[in-house]
Short mmCIF file of C-alpha atoms in Angstrom, two decimals:
data_model
loop_
_atom_site.label_atom_id
_atom_site.label_comp_id
_atom_site.label_asym_id
_atom_site.label_seq_id
_atom_site.Cartn_x
_atom_site.Cartn_y
_atom_site.Cartn_z
CA UNK K 1 81.72 1.23 -16.35
CA UNK K 2 78.97 -1.61 -15.69
CA UNK K 3 79.25 -4.07 -13.55
CA UNK K 4 81.84 -1.42 -11.48
CA UNK K 5 81.47 -0.16 -7.93
CA UNK K 6 82.67 3.46 -7.49
CA UNK K 7 83.22 5.23 -4.20
CA UNK K 8 81.41 8.68 -4.31
CA UNK K 9 81.22 11.01 -1.42
CA UNK K 10 78.25 13.58 -1.26
CA UNK K 11 78.25 17.06 1.33
CA UNK K 12 74.75 17.51 2.99
CA UNK K 13 74.61 20.46 5.15
CA UNK K 14 74.84 19.91 8.11
CA UNK K 15 71.43 21.09 9.08
CA UNK K 16 69.73 18.88 6.50
CA UNK K 17 67.02 17.05 8.84
CA UNK K 18 67.35 13.30 8.76
CA UNK K 19 64.68 11.49 6.52
CA UNK K 20 64.84 14.57 4.49
CA UNK K 21 64.68 13.81 0.41
CA UNK K 22 67.55 16.00 -1.73
CA UNK K 23 66.60 16.11 -5.11
CA UNK K 24 68.44 16.81 -8.30
CA UNK K 25 71.35 16.40 -7.73
CA UNK K 26 73.51 15.44 -10.32
CA UNK K 27 76.72 12.60 -10.47
CA UNK K 28 79.52 12.93 -13.08
CA UNK K 29 81.59 9.72 -13.55
CA UNK K 30 85.24 10.41 -14.29
CA UNK K 31 88.08 8.69 -15.60
CA UNK K 32 91.71 9.75 -13.75
CA UNK K 33 92.47 11.76 -16.06
CA UNK K 34 88.94 13.57 -15.72
CA UNK K 35 87.16 13.04 -18.66
CA UNK K 36 83.09 12.82 -18.14
CA UNK K 37 82.30 9.21 -19.20
CA UNK K 38 77.95 9.44 -18.13
CA UNK K 39 76.09 11.21 -16.22
CA UNK K 40 73.26 11.00 -14.32
CA UNK K 41 70.79 12.32 -11.69
CA UNK K 42 69.71 11.30 -8.21
CA UNK K 43 67.99 12.23 -5.45
CA UNK K 44 69.32 11.59 -1.65
CA UNK K 45 67.82 10.76 1.64
CA UNK K 46 69.52 12.27 4.32
CA UNK K 47 70.60 9.74 6.80
CA UNK K 48 69.95 9.37 10.96
CA UNK K 49 72.90 9.69 12.97
CA UNK K 50 73.37 6.53 14.84
CA UNK K 51 72.39 6.50 18.72
CA UNK K 52 74.39 5.74 21.25
CA UNK K 53 73.64 2.71 23.74
CA UNK K 54 75.73 3.97 27.26
CA UNK K 55 73.89 2.59 29.86
CA UNK K 56 74.28 -0.39 31.29
CA UNK K 57 77.81 -0.78 30.18
CA UNK K 58 79.02 -3.13 28.62
CA UNK K 59 79.26 -6.97 30.71
CA UNK K 60 78.08 -5.62 34.24
CA UNK K 61 76.00 -7.31 35.99
CA UNK K 62 72.50 -5.80 36.14
CA UNK K 63 69.65 -6.22 37.99
CA UNK K 64 66.37 -7.38 35.46
CA UNK K 65 65.41 -3.71 35.33
CA UNK K 66 68.13 -2.05 34.35
CA UNK K 67 68.05 1.79 33.17
CA UNK K 68 69.50 2.08 29.68
CA UNK K 69 70.06 5.44 28.76
CA UNK K 70 72.45 7.50 25.37
CA UNK K 71 72.12 9.77 22.93
CA UNK K 72 70.80 10.34 19.81
CA UNK K 73 69.43 12.83 17.29
CA UNK K 74 66.67 15.38 19.26
CA UNK K 75 63.05 13.93 18.56
CA UNK K 76 64.32 10.28 17.49
CA UNK K 77 62.27 7.73 18.55
CA UNK K 78 64.29 5.25 20.20
CA UNK K 79 63.46 1.66 20.85
CA UNK K 80 65.62 -0.72 22.99
CA UNK K 81 65.95 -4.57 21.99
CA UNK K 82 67.25 -7.59 23.47
CA UNK K 83 68.58 -10.03 21.23
CA UNK K 84 65.88 -11.91 20.45
CA UNK K 85 64.43 -8.80 18.70
CA UNK K 86 62.18 -7.82 21.66
CA UNK K 87 61.24 -4.69 22.88
CA UNK K 88 62.89 -4.17 25.98
CA UNK K 89 61.84 -0.38 26.74
CA UNK K 90 60.73 2.72 24.30
CA UNK K 91 61.25 6.44 24.46
CA UNK K 92 61.91 10.20 22.33
CA UNK K 93 65.33 11.74 22.42
CA UNK K 94 65.10 14.73 24.26
CA UNK K 95 65.94 17.99 22.66
CA UNK K 96 69.43 17.75 24.07
CA UNK K 97 69.34 14.37 22.44
CA UNK K 98 69.29 12.19 25.65
CA UNK K 99 67.66 9.73 25.99
CA UNK K 100 66.73 6.37 28.75
CA UNK K 101 64.44 4.53 29.52
CA UNK K 102 63.62 0.90 32.53
CA UNK K 103 62.09 -1.94 30.80
CA UNK K 104 58.46 -2.39 31.22
CA UNK K 105 59.15 -6.11 31.54
CA UNK K 106 62.12 -8.06 33.40
CA UNK K 107 64.82 -8.92 31.67
CA UNK K 108 65.51 -13.06 31.75
CA UNK K 109 68.56 -14.13 34.36
CA UNK K 110 71.62 -14.69 32.36
CA UNK K 111 73.32 -13.55 29.22
CA UNK K 112 71.74 -11.25 26.71
CA UNK K 113 72.60 -7.95 23.94
CA UNK K 114 71.04 -4.83 23.72
CA UNK K 115 70.53 -2.78 20.92
CA UNK K 116 69.42 0.76 20.73
CA UNK K 117 67.16 2.09 17.23
CA UNK K 118 66.38 5.68 16.90
CA UNK K 119 63.62 6.23 13.84
CA UNK K 120 62.87 9.54 12.45
CA UNK K 121 61.15 10.51 9.60
CA UNK K 122 60.87 6.77 7.36
CA UNK K 123 64.72 6.22 8.43
CA UNK K 124 66.24 4.39 11.31
CA UNK K 125 69.91 3.86 12.32
CA UNK K 126 71.43 1.16 15.20
CA UNK K 127 73.82 1.45 17.80
CA UNK K 128 76.54 -1.58 18.40
CA UNK K 129 75.16 -3.70 20.33
CA UNK K 130 75.86 -4.66 24.19
CA UNK K 131 76.45 -8.26 25.92
CA UNK K 132 74.73 -7.84 29.55
CA UNK K 133 74.26 -10.25 32.00
CA UNK K 134 71.13 -9.90 34.17
CA UNK K 135 71.70 -11.37 37.78
CA UNK K 136 68.74 -9.36 39.70
CA UNK K 137 65.10 -10.45 39.59
CA UNK K 138 62.12 -8.18 39.24
CA UNK K 139 61.63 -9.21 42.87
CA UNK K 140 64.38 -7.61 43.90
CA UNK K 141 64.06 -4.27 41.88
CA UNK K 142 60.82 -3.40 44.81
CA UNK K 143 61.58 -2.11 48.16
CA UNK K 144 60.26 -4.71 50.86
CA UNK K 145 59.20 -3.70 54.32
CA UNK K 146 59.27 -6.28 56.78
CA UNK K 147 56.20 -7.36 58.81
CA UNK K 148 58.23 -7.54 62.19
CA UNK K 149 58.06 -11.35 61.88
CA UNK K 150 60.26 -12.39 58.94
CA UNK K 151 57.30 -11.88 56.43
CA UNK K 152 57.76 -9.47 53.93
CA UNK K 153 54.67 -6.51 53.32
#
């Protein structure tokens, strides 16, 4: 039995709060005939479901300040990071699980990646990474007013 890995499943109340420790669980290692070979105790920390990153859509050309949005466990802190692990934006998931944020700084032009991380009660989960292509600049994000002579105000 030593040095082997054994798959197992654990049922947790669907209303269990992520990050909660569930103490006093018991384990029993049984062979194919059901004979118990080892017993033990354990503690389990309830995990956090992975957030989704639904906007921007992967591969669609973006401006330098694209809105990012998705879903996550209600109340989770969401941080969107780029391929260099730099924070792009952060927010908190609403009671219905939706979230959105806009970068505080312009994303560099060219190909890149984004990924959302949800954190609640010391437990974290990450979304799938999405590939992005930034084609706009921060200057394109701001409305400009012409002064009538071809300049911008």
